[in-house]
Amino acid sequence: MRLCWEGGPPPMPEPAPIDTLLLCGFLGSGKTTRINQLIRAGRLRNALFLINDFGTLNIDAEWIDAREDGVLRLNNGCACCGISGNLSAQLTEIRRWPGPPECLVLEASGVARPRPLMQLFDAARGYRLGRADTLVDLSAIRSLLDDDAVGDIVHDQLRDVGHILVSRYHAMPGGAADAALERIKAINPHARVDWLPPVAPPCRRQVSRRAMPSWPDFARLAKPASSIVSRTVHLDAPVDIERLESLLDAARVLLLRAKGMLRSHDAPADMLAVQWTAGELRLSPLPSARHQALVLIGKGEPGLDALVTCLETAVVNQNREK
Amino acid sequence: MNITVYPARRLYTMNPSQPTGECLAVRDGRVLSVAPLDEIKRLGDVVIDERYADKVMMPGFVEGHSHALEGIIWDYVYLGWFDKIAPDGTLWAGVRDAGSIQQRLRRSLAALPVDQRLIAWGFDPIYFDGARLDKRLLDAVSPEVPIIVMHASLHVMTVNSAVIDAIQVSEKQIDGIVRDSTDQPTGELQELPAMHLVFDHYGIDFFEAASTPRALVQYARAARREGITTITDLLNPLSEKAIASMRATTADPDFPVRLVPALNALDWEPGAGSERVRQAMRHNHDKLHFGIVKIVTDGAIQNFTARLMWPGYLEMASNGVWNAPPQVFHDMVQHYHQAGLQLHIHTNGDEAVEIILEALEEALTLWPRPDHRHTLQHVQLIRQDQLRRVRALGACLNIFANHIYYWGDIHRTRTLGFDRCQRLEPTASAERLGIPFGIHCDAPVTPLSPLFTAHCAHTRETASGEVLGSAEAISRACALEAITLGAARTLHLDHCIGSLEPGKWADVTVLDDDPLQGDKSLKEIGVHATLLGGRPTTHA
C-alpha cells in the first residue's frame, strides 16, 4: 500500500519536467553537427546539451562563454557537458540543480539503442521525452548495416525512433541514395524521414572546385580481415595537395593512416609534415626535414599497391607535366 | 644506518640468479641482501628480527586487476553463492536457496536503523536454475522496509513491494520491468532505465562512494589480509575528488599497500584523459602510482555480454555488447599509445581481443615504441593465433584465472561448451610463448586472493570439482610468479616490485607454509603478515 499525505501542509509542487530531445545515431552520423545547428538556430532556451559520444565536446568556439567544472556555458543561455560514466547519477544531479534546465538535449553514445533511453526519459522523475531522432549518414548506412560487429545496433537505432534525419547524401549517385533509403524504410516504415541540408565543411583550406581524376574503386580492392601493411613512397617532386587529399579520402575504406614529409606544389620551398586520418588531412611546417616521403598504412596489399600507383602517377608526376 | 635482518625458514625471491635465500636484509626500505647472515654482516651493523624465523617469505603479491568498490560493497548485505571474506575478516557463507536468502535479510533487517533501506549485493541468478528471486520472496522478509538486491552483474536488481510502490513501477512502461502473467511487476528491474528509478528515488551511487578515503582504507585492509602489497584499482574516475582522496590516504605511513589507479578512459575525451593522467602523475610517490589507462570494450561471458566470435553462445542467439563503437576503442588506443601512456584493455571475448589486436597493430606500426607493455585484461577466450599476435606485438596479458572455479561449470554447460572451456584462461600457452603475464581476481567480482587465483591456475578445478582444460594448467612456481613478478611486469613496475632483489622495495608476503614444498594446496596456505618497504604492516 502506498503511503498518502494526510493532514499538514500540501507537498511542494514538483517543478515542470525537463523536456528531453534524444539524438541517436552511429559514430559519424552527424550528431555533433546537429547539436551545433540547434545551438545556432537559437530556438532552444535554457537548454542543457549532454554529450555521450566518448569524443571532444566539439562545440563551435564562438558560442562558448565559459568553461567550469566540465560544463561549457554558452552565450545564448544554454550549457553543454559530457556524460561522466554514470548517467543515472548525472540525471539525478541535473534535476536537483538550483536552476535546472528547461530542456535537455542528450547526444546518445554511438552504440546506444534508442528504445531503452526513450523509456528512461518517459519514466524518470523530473524528465519528459519530447522527441527521439536518429541521425543517419546515408552514404555509410548500408555498409554499417552489413557490418557484423555493429549492424544489429545500427538496425535498432533506425527501428526505434519516430524521426530519422538523413545527411551526407549529396555526393551519392541517385541510385545509391535510393537503395540506402529503401533499406531504412524497410526497417522502419513509419518513421518520418527528413533530409538535412548540406553542411559546409570546416574550412581548413580553400575548398576546390577542380575536377579530380577518377580514382580506382578502393572498396572493391579492400578485403575483410586483411593484414595491415605499409608502403613508403619516396617523392621526388612537390605534391598537389588537393589531389593528394582527394586520393587518400577515396581510399579511406582500406587506408588507416598516412604520414610523412613533403613539399606542396603551391609553395615548393617549404617542407611540410603531413598527417592523414579518415576524413582529415593536417599539414604543418617542418623546416628540419630534408627528404620527401609518405608512409601509407592500410589493410591488404592489392589496395595499398593501387594507392601507391595512383600517388606516383596522378599526384606527383602530374606536377612535372605542368 | 642499521640493517634489519629477518631470518626465515625459507625465502623465495623470484630472481632467477638467486632463487632462494635464508634471510632478508633491509635498509632504507629496500632489499639489501638475501644472502646468508655471515655475508650480510659484512655490509654493516645488523639488527636481527626473529619474528618470521619459522615462516616462508615471498615477494609481496601484486594484484593487477581489482576495484576499490571492494572497499565499500561490504557495507551492504552479501547474498552471493560462494563463501567470501569481508575486509574485516568476517566469513560470509554463500547463500544457495531462497530460505537462506530470506534468513540473512531478516537478520540484517533486525540491525537496520529506522527509516533506512536494506541493500544487498552479489546475488548471481545463473546459479538459481528455474526459481527466480522476486518481490514475494522479499516481501516475506518485509513488505514495508524497502529491500533492494543488486545482482552480481550490477545490471539487474530485485526489489520488494515497498520499493515498487514508492517508485510507482506498475505505471511505468519500461522493457526492463519484468512482469508476471497478470502484468504485475515481479520485482525484477533490468538495466539502467528501470534501475534508475530506484537509484534516483533513494539517492544510491555505489561508484561515488568507492572513491572515499574510508573505502580506500577498507580496500587496502582486504588486500593486506590476502598478502597483497601492491593493488591496482583498474577503473578509477580520476576526478579531482578521487585524486585528492587517494593522495591523502596513501600519504598515511600506515596505509599498508601501494596503490595503482587506472583512468577509466570511457569517462574522458581522449585529449583531456591523457592530460589528466599526466597531471596526476606529478603526485606519484612510492605508494601511489598514476600512469595507466583502462579501456573496457565488452561485457562478461557469464552475463552473455562478452563479444564472441563464431559459434557465439550456447544458450543465446545474440552476441554480447560493446561499451562504445569499436572505432572509438580503436581511436582511443591510437591516442593513448601516442601519448606515451600504458593501456590496460578489458577484452573478455575473442571478438573483443580481435579488434584490440588490430588497433595495437596499427598503433605500433605507426608509432613503434619499445617495451610499451600494453596489457590485455581478462582474455578469457583468446585463441592460439591471437596469442601469437600478442607476442609479436610485445604486449602483456593479465588472465582471469580464478574464473575457472567460479563459472567454469556454467561455461561448459550454458555459455561456451566443452571445447572452448579447454582454452579458457590459457596460462600455459602464455608461458610457453614467453608472453609476460599476470593472473588476477577482479574483486569484488571474485574474492581478492592471489593464492586462491594461483591455485586455480595450477589446478583448473571448477566449483563442482571438475578439471577443465588441463593442458592449460601451470606449475605452482609459474603461478606464484604470475601473482608477483608477472603482475608487476604488466604494470611496468618490475624495476621496483615483484621480486626480492637488491635495490627493490622490500615488499614481502610472509606465509605459514612453503608454497613449493609440502602437501598443502596453494589455497590452504595461510598469509601470516606483509611487509611494505621492509616494515611490518598493520591494520590501517
JSON list of C-alpha atoms in Angstrom, two decimals, chain A residues 96-258:
[
{"chain": "A", "resi": 96, "resn": "ARG", "atom": "CA", "xyz": [18.47, 18.87, -8.36]},
{"chain": "A", "resi": 97, "resn": "TRP", "atom": "CA", "xyz": [20.42, 21.83, -9.75]},
{"chain": "A", "resi": 98, "resn": "PRO", "atom": "CA", "xyz": [19.25, 25.10, -8.16]},
{"chain": "A", "resi": 99, "resn": "GLY", "atom": "CA", "xyz": [18.28, 26.29, -11.67]},
{"chain": "A", "resi": 100, "resn": "PRO", "atom": "CA", "xyz": [17.61, 23.15, -13.67]},
{"chain": "A", "resi": 101, "resn": "PRO", "atom": "CA", "xyz": [17.45, 23.48, -17.46]},
{"chain": "A", "resi": 102, "resn": "GLU", "atom": "CA", "xyz": [14.09, 23.69, -19.18]},
{"chain": "A", "resi": 103, "resn": "CYS", "atom": "CA", "xyz": [15.23, 21.43, -21.95]},
{"chain": "A", "resi": 104, "resn": "LEU", "atom": "CA", "xyz": [17.75, 18.61, -22.25]},
{"chain": "A", "resi": 105, "resn": "VAL", "atom": "CA", "xyz": [19.31, 17.52, -25.50]},
{"chain": "A", "resi": 106, "resn": "LEU", "atom": "CA", "xyz": [21.01, 14.15, -24.98]},
{"chain": "A", "resi": 107, "resn": "GLU", "atom": "CA", "xyz": [23.51, 13.09, -27.57]},
{"chain": "A", "resi": 108, "resn": "ALA", "atom": "CA", "xyz": [23.46, 9.34, -27.06]},
{"chain": "A", "resi": 109, "resn": "SER", "atom": "CA", "xyz": [26.53, 7.16, -27.41]},
{"chain": "A", "resi": 110, "resn": "GLY", "atom": "CA", "xyz": [27.10, 5.81, -30.90]},
{"chain": "A", "resi": 111, "resn": "VAL", "atom": "CA", "xyz": [26.25, 2.29, -29.69]},
{"chain": "A", "resi": 112, "resn": "ALA", "atom": "CA", "xyz": [23.18, 3.26, -27.67]},
{"chain": "A", "resi": 113, "resn": "ARG", "atom": "CA", "xyz": [19.86, 1.76, -28.67]},
{"chain": "A", "resi": 114, "resn": "PRO", "atom": "CA", "xyz": [17.16, 4.45, -28.57]},
{"chain": "A", "resi": 115, "resn": "ARG", "atom": "CA", "xyz": [14.33, 2.39, -27.06]},
{"chain": "A", "resi": 116, "resn": "PRO", "atom": "CA", "xyz": [15.75, 1.99, -23.51]},
{"chain": "A", "resi": 117, "resn": "LEU", "atom": "CA", "xyz": [16.74, 5.67, -23.43]},
{"chain": "A", "resi": 118, "resn": "MET", "atom": "CA", "xyz": [13.28, 6.72, -24.64]},
{"chain": "A", "resi": 119, "resn": "GLN", "atom": "CA", "xyz": [11.74, 4.64, -21.89]},
{"chain": "A", "resi": 120, "resn": "LEU", "atom": "CA", "xyz": [14.18, 6.06, -19.36]},
{"chain": "A", "resi": 121, "resn": "PHE", "atom": "CA", "xyz": [13.08, 9.64, -20.07]},
{"chain": "A", "resi": 122, "resn": "ASP", "atom": "CA", "xyz": [9.43, 8.63, -20.26]},
{"chain": "A", "resi": 123, "resn": "ALA", "atom": "CA", "xyz": [9.62, 7.23, -16.75]},
{"chain": "A", "resi": 124, "resn": "ALA", "atom": "CA", "xyz": [12.35, 9.15, -14.93]},
{"chain": "A", "resi": 125, "resn": "ARG", "atom": "CA", "xyz": [11.21, 11.62, -12.31]},
{"chain": "A", "resi": 126, "resn": "GLY", "atom": "CA", "xyz": [11.68, 15.21, -13.46]},
{"chain": "A", "resi": 127, "resn": "TYR", "atom": "CA", "xyz": [12.02, 14.45, -17.19]},
{"chain": "A", "resi": 128, "resn": "ARG", "atom": "CA", "xyz": [9.66, 14.14, -20.13]},
{"chain": "A", "resi": 129, "resn": "LEU", "atom": "CA", "xyz": [10.61, 12.69, -23.51]},
{"chain": "A", "resi": 130, "resn": "GLY", "atom": "CA", "xyz": [9.76, 15.23, -26.18]},
{"chain": "A", "resi": 131, "resn": "ARG", "atom": "CA", "xyz": [11.19, 13.58, -29.24]},
{"chain": "A", "resi": 132, "resn": "ALA", "atom": "CA", "xyz": [13.74, 10.98, -30.32]},
{"chain": "A", "resi": 133, "resn": "ASP", "atom": "CA", "xyz": [15.70, 11.38, -33.54]},
{"chain": "A", "resi": 134, "resn": "THR", "atom": "CA", "xyz": [18.20, 9.10, -35.19]},
{"chain": "A", "resi": 135, "resn": "LEU", "atom": "CA", "xyz": [20.75, 10.70, -37.46]},
{"chain": "A", "resi": 136, "resn": "VAL", "atom": "CA", "xyz": [21.98, 8.79, -40.48]},
{"chain": "A", "resi": 137, "resn": "ASP", "atom": "CA", "xyz": [24.99, 9.27, -42.72]},
{"chain": "A", "resi": 138, "resn": "LEU", "atom": "CA", "xyz": [23.24, 7.95, -45.82]},
{"chain": "A", "resi": 139, "resn": "SER", "atom": "CA", "xyz": [26.49, 7.28, -47.65]},
{"chain": "A", "resi": 140, "resn": "ALA", "atom": "CA", "xyz": [27.62, 4.91, -44.90]},
{"chain": "A", "resi": 141, "resn": "ILE", "atom": "CA", "xyz": [24.37, 3.30, -43.75]},
{"chain": "A", "resi": 142, "resn": "ARG", "atom": "CA", "xyz": [24.42, 0.24, -45.96]},
{"chain": "A", "resi": 143, "resn": "SER", "atom": "CA", "xyz": [27.94, -0.78, -45.04]},
{"chain": "A", "resi": 144, "resn": "LEU", "atom": "CA", "xyz": [27.16, -0.18, -41.35]},
{"chain": "A", "resi": 145, "resn": "LEU", "atom": "CA", "xyz": [24.04, -2.35, -41.52]},
{"chain": "A", "resi": 146, "resn": "ASP", "atom": "CA", "xyz": [26.07, -5.10, -43.17]},
{"chain": "A", "resi": 147, "resn": "ASP", "atom": "CA", "xyz": [28.88, -4.87, -40.61]},
{"chain": "A", "resi": 148, "resn": "ASP", "atom": "CA", "xyz": [28.87, -7.99, -38.41]},
{"chain": "A", "resi": 149, "resn": "ALA", "atom": "CA", "xyz": [30.24, -6.11, -35.42]},
{"chain": "A", "resi": 150, "resn": "VAL", "atom": "CA", "xyz": [27.74, -3.22, -35.29]},
{"chain": "A", "resi": 151, "resn": "GLY", "atom": "CA", "xyz": [24.95, -3.95, -37.81]},
{"chain": "A", "resi": 152, "resn": "ASP", "atom": "CA", "xyz": [22.42, -5.02, -35.16]},
{"chain": "A", "resi": 153, "resn": "ILE", "atom": "CA", "xyz": [22.92, -1.79, -33.19]},
{"chain": "A", "resi": 154, "resn": "VAL", "atom": "CA", "xyz": [22.55, 0.40, -36.29]},
{"chain": "A", "resi": 155, "resn": "HIS", "atom": "CA", "xyz": [19.39, -1.55, -37.20]},
{"chain": "A", "resi": 156, "resn": "ASP", "atom": "CA", "xyz": [17.83, -0.84, -33.81]},
{"chain": "A", "resi": 157, "resn": "GLN", "atom": "CA", "xyz": [18.81, 2.82, -33.98]},
{"chain": "A", "resi": 158, "resn": "LEU", "atom": "CA", "xyz": [16.73, 3.08, -37.14]},
{"chain": "A", "resi": 159, "resn": "ARG", "atom": "CA", "xyz": [13.87, 0.91, -35.89]},
{"chain": "A", "resi": 160, "resn": "ASP", "atom": "CA", "xyz": [13.13, 2.55, -32.56]},
{"chain": "A", "resi": 161, "resn": "VAL", "atom": "CA", "xyz": [12.56, 6.23, -33.36]},
{"chain": "A", "resi": 162, "resn": "GLY", "atom": "CA", "xyz": [9.83, 8.38, -34.89]},
{"chain": "A", "resi": 163, "resn": "HIS", "atom": "CA", "xyz": [12.18, 10.70, -36.77]},
{"chain": "A", "resi": 164, "resn": "ILE", "atom": "CA", "xyz": [15.14, 9.87, -38.96]},
{"chain": "A", "resi": 165, "resn": "LEU", "atom": "CA", "xyz": [17.37, 12.73, -40.08]},
{"chain": "A", "resi": 166, "resn": "VAL", "atom": "CA", "xyz": [19.41, 11.93, -43.17]},
{"chain": "A", "resi": 167, "resn": "SER", "atom": "CA", "xyz": [22.66, 13.66, -44.07]},
{"chain": "A", "resi": 168, "resn": "ARG", "atom": "CA", "xyz": [25.64, 13.24, -46.39]},
{"chain": "A", "resi": 169, "resn": "TYR", "atom": "CA", "xyz": [23.59, 12.14, -49.36]},
{"chain": "A", "resi": 170, "resn": "HIS", "atom": "CA", "xyz": [24.67, 14.93, -51.71]},
{"chain": "A", "resi": 171, "resn": "ALA", "atom": "CA", "xyz": [27.63, 13.23, -53.30]},
{"chain": "A", "resi": 172, "resn": "MET", "atom": "CA", "xyz": [25.86, 9.91, -53.71]},
{"chain": "A", "resi": 173, "resn": "PRO", "atom": "CA", "xyz": [24.69, 8.75, -57.13]},
{"chain": "A", "resi": 174, "resn": "GLY", "atom": "CA", "xyz": [20.88, 8.78, -57.25]},
{"chain": "A", "resi": 175, "resn": "GLY", "atom": "CA", "xyz": [20.59, 5.01, -57.37]},
{"chain": "A", "resi": 176, "resn": "ALA", "atom": "CA", "xyz": [22.77, 4.53, -54.31]},
{"chain": "A", "resi": 177, "resn": "ALA", "atom": "CA", "xyz": [20.80, 7.07, -52.28]},
{"chain": "A", "resi": 178, "resn": "ASP", "atom": "CA", "xyz": [17.50, 5.44, -53.25]},
{"chain": "A", "resi": 179, "resn": "ALA", "atom": "CA", "xyz": [18.80, 2.00, -52.32]},
{"chain": "A", "resi": 180, "resn": "ALA", "atom": "CA", "xyz": [20.03, 3.25, -48.95]},
{"chain": "A", "resi": 181, "resn": "LEU", "atom": "CA", "xyz": [16.70, 4.91, -48.26]},
{"chain": "A", "resi": 182, "resn": "GLU", "atom": "CA", "xyz": [14.87, 1.69, -49.13]},
{"chain": "A", "resi": 183, "resn": "ARG", "atom": "CA", "xyz": [16.93, -0.17, -46.55]},
{"chain": "A", "resi": 184, "resn": "ILE", "atom": "CA", "xyz": [15.93, 2.40, -43.93]},
{"chain": "A", "resi": 185, "resn": "LYS", "atom": "CA", "xyz": [12.23, 2.28, -44.84]},
{"chain": "A", "resi": 186, "resn": "ALA", "atom": "CA", "xyz": [12.25, -1.50, -44.75]},
{"chain": "A", "resi": 187, "resn": "ILE", "atom": "CA", "xyz": [13.47, -1.34, -41.16]},
{"chain": "A", "resi": 188, "resn": "ASN", "atom": "CA", "xyz": [11.17, 1.47, -40.04]},
{"chain": "A", "resi": 189, "resn": "PRO", "atom": "CA", "xyz": [8.34, 2.18, -42.50]},
{"chain": "A", "resi": 190, "resn": "HIS", "atom": "CA", "xyz": [6.56, 4.52, -40.07]},
{"chain": "A", "resi": 191, "resn": "ALA", "atom": "CA", "xyz": [9.36, 6.97, -39.29]},
{"chain": "A", "resi": 192, "resn": "ARG", "atom": "CA", "xyz": [9.28, 10.42, -40.74]},
{"chain": "A", "resi": 193, "resn": "VAL", "atom": "CA", "xyz": [12.44, 10.96, -42.80]},
{"chain": "A", "resi": 194, "resn": "ASP", "atom": "CA", "xyz": [13.84, 14.47, -43.05]},
{"chain": "A", "resi": 195, "resn": "TRP", "atom": "CA", "xyz": [16.71, 15.42, -45.32]},
{"chain": "A", "resi": 196, "resn": "LEU", "atom": "CA", "xyz": [19.22, 17.66, -43.60]},
{"chain": "A", "resi": 197, "resn": "PRO", "atom": "CA", "xyz": [20.73, 20.44, -45.71]},
{"chain": "A", "resi": 198, "resn": "PRO", "atom": "CA", "xyz": [24.40, 20.07, -46.59]},
{"chain": "A", "resi": 199, "resn": "VAL", "atom": "CA", "xyz": [26.84, 21.42, -44.07]},
{"chain": "A", "resi": 200, "resn": "ALA", "atom": "CA", "xyz": [29.78, 23.47, -45.20]},
{"chain": "A", "resi": 201, "resn": "PRO", "atom": "CA", "xyz": [32.95, 21.66, -44.12]},
{"chain": "A", "resi": 202, "resn": "PRO", "atom": "CA", "xyz": [35.14, 23.49, -41.62]},
{"chain": "A", "resi": 203, "resn": "CYS", "atom": "CA", "xyz": [37.38, 25.48, -43.94]},
{"chain": "A", "resi": 204, "resn": "ARG", "atom": "CA", "xyz": [40.89, 24.45, -43.19]},
{"chain": "A", "resi": 205, "resn": "ARG", "atom": "CA", "xyz": [41.79, 25.20, -46.77]},
{"chain": "A", "resi": 206, "resn": "GLN", "atom": "CA", "xyz": [40.03, 26.63, -49.72]},
{"chain": "A", "resi": 207, "resn": "VAL", "atom": "CA", "xyz": [37.56, 24.04, -50.96]},
{"chain": "A", "resi": 208, "resn": "SER", "atom": "CA", "xyz": [38.42, 23.26, -54.51]},
{"chain": "A", "resi": 209, "resn": "ARG", "atom": "CA", "xyz": [36.03, 23.20, -57.40]},
{"chain": "A", "resi": 210, "resn": "ARG", "atom": "CA", "xyz": [38.61, 21.48, -59.58]},
{"chain": "A", "resi": 211, "resn": "ALA", "atom": "CA", "xyz": [37.73, 18.20, -61.13]},
{"chain": "A", "resi": 212, "resn": "MET", "atom": "CA", "xyz": [39.66, 15.28, -59.70]},
{"chain": "A", "resi": 213, "resn": "PRO", "atom": "CA", "xyz": [40.79, 12.20, -61.60]},
{"chain": "A", "resi": 214, "resn": "SER", "atom": "CA", "xyz": [38.52, 9.22, -61.22]},
{"chain": "A", "resi": 215, "resn": "TRP", "atom": "CA", "xyz": [40.23, 7.05, -58.63]},
{"chain": "A", "resi": 216, "resn": "PRO", "atom": "CA", "xyz": [40.00, 3.25, -58.57]},
{"chain": "A", "resi": 217, "resn": "ASP", "atom": "CA", "xyz": [37.11, 1.68, -56.66]},
{"chain": "A", "resi": 218, "resn": "PHE", "atom": "CA", "xyz": [39.05, 1.01, -53.48]},
{"chain": "A", "resi": 219, "resn": "ALA", "atom": "CA", "xyz": [36.04, -0.65, -51.86]},
{"chain": "A", "resi": 220, "resn": "ARG", "atom": "CA", "xyz": [36.42, -3.49, -54.35]},
{"chain": "A", "resi": 221, "resn": "LEU", "atom": "CA", "xyz": [40.10, -3.84, -53.54]},
{"chain": "A", "resi": 222, "resn": "ALA", "atom": "CA", "xyz": [39.50, -3.93, -49.78]},
{"chain": "A", "resi": 223, "resn": "LYS", "atom": "CA", "xyz": [39.26, -7.42, -48.36]},
{"chain": "A", "resi": 224, "resn": "PRO", "atom": "CA", "xyz": [37.88, -8.06, -44.89]},
{"chain": "A", "resi": 225, "resn": "ALA", "atom": "CA", "xyz": [40.36, -9.34, -42.31]},
{"chain": "A", "resi": 226, "resn": "SER", "atom": "CA", "xyz": [43.34, -8.33, -44.43]},
{"chain": "A", "resi": 227, "resn": "SER", "atom": "CA", "xyz": [46.58, -7.91, -42.60]},
{"chain": "A", "resi": 228, "resn": "ILE", "atom": "CA", "xyz": [47.95, -4.43, -42.04]},
{"chain": "A", "resi": 229, "resn": "VAL", "atom": "CA", "xyz": [50.70, -3.48, -44.43]},
{"chain": "A", "resi": 230, "resn": "SER", "atom": "CA", "xyz": [52.63, -0.31, -45.01]},
{"chain": "A", "resi": 231, "resn": "ARG", "atom": "CA", "xyz": [54.24, 1.26, -48.03]},
{"chain": "A", "resi": 232, "resn": "THR", "atom": "CA", "xyz": [56.78, 4.05, -48.12]},
{"chain": "A", "resi": 233, "resn": "VAL", "atom": "CA", "xyz": [56.69, 6.26, -51.17]},
{"chain": "A", "resi": 234, "resn": "HIS", "atom": "CA", "xyz": [59.70, 8.48, -51.81]},
{"chain": "A", "resi": 235, "resn": "LEU", "atom": "CA", "xyz": [58.67, 11.62, -53.61]},
{"chain": "A", "resi": 236, "resn": "ASP", "atom": "CA", "xyz": [60.96, 13.46, -55.95]},
{"chain": "A", "resi": 237, "resn": "ALA", "atom": "CA", "xyz": [58.70, 16.40, -56.78]},
{"chain": "A", "resi": 238, "resn": "PRO", "atom": "CA", "xyz": [56.25, 18.67, -54.97]},
{"chain": "A", "resi": 239, "resn": "VAL", "atom": "CA", "xyz": [52.76, 17.34, -54.47]},
{"chain": "A", "resi": 240, "resn": "ASP", "atom": "CA", "xyz": [49.34, 18.59, -55.48]},
{"chain": "A", "resi": 241, "resn": "ILE", "atom": "CA", "xyz": [47.78, 18.71, -52.03]},
{"chain": "A", "resi": 242, "resn": "GLU", "atom": "CA", "xyz": [44.18, 18.77, -53.22]},
{"chain": "A", "resi": 243, "resn": "ARG", "atom": "CA", "xyz": [44.73, 15.72, -55.35]},
{"chain": "A", "resi": 244, "resn": "LEU", "atom": "CA", "xyz": [46.53, 14.01, -52.53]},
{"chain": "A", "resi": 245, "resn": "GLU", "atom": "CA", "xyz": [43.62, 14.62, -50.16]},
{"chain": "A", "resi": 246, "resn": "SER", "atom": "CA", "xyz": [41.11, 13.51, -52.75]},
{"chain": "A", "resi": 247, "resn": "LEU", "atom": "CA", "xyz": [43.05, 10.29, -53.36]},
{"chain": "A", "resi": 248, "resn": "LEU", "atom": "CA", "xyz": [43.56, 9.47, -49.69]},
{"chain": "A", "resi": 249, "resn": "ASP", "atom": "CA", "xyz": [39.89, 10.15, -48.93]},
{"chain": "A", "resi": 250, "resn": "ALA", "atom": "CA", "xyz": [38.88, 7.90, -51.82]},
{"chain": "A", "resi": 251, "resn": "ALA", "atom": "CA", "xyz": [40.99, 5.12, -50.30]},
{"chain": "A", "resi": 252, "resn": "ARG", "atom": "CA", "xyz": [39.61, 5.54, -46.77]},
{"chain": "A", "resi": 253, "resn": "VAL", "atom": "CA", "xyz": [37.91, 2.16, -46.90]},
{"chain": "A", "resi": 254, "resn": "LEU", "atom": "CA", "xyz": [41.31, 0.48, -46.68]},
{"chain": "A", "resi": 255, "resn": "LEU", "atom": "CA", "xyz": [43.70, 3.26, -45.69]},
{"chain": "A", "resi": 256, "resn": "LEU", "atom": "CA", "xyz": [44.25, 3.65, -41.96]},
{"chain": "A", "resi": 257, "resn": "ARG", "atom": "CA", "xyz": [46.85, 6.38, -41.80]},
{"chain": "A", "resi": 258, "resn": "ALA", "atom": "CA", "xyz": [49.20, 8.32, -43.99]}
]
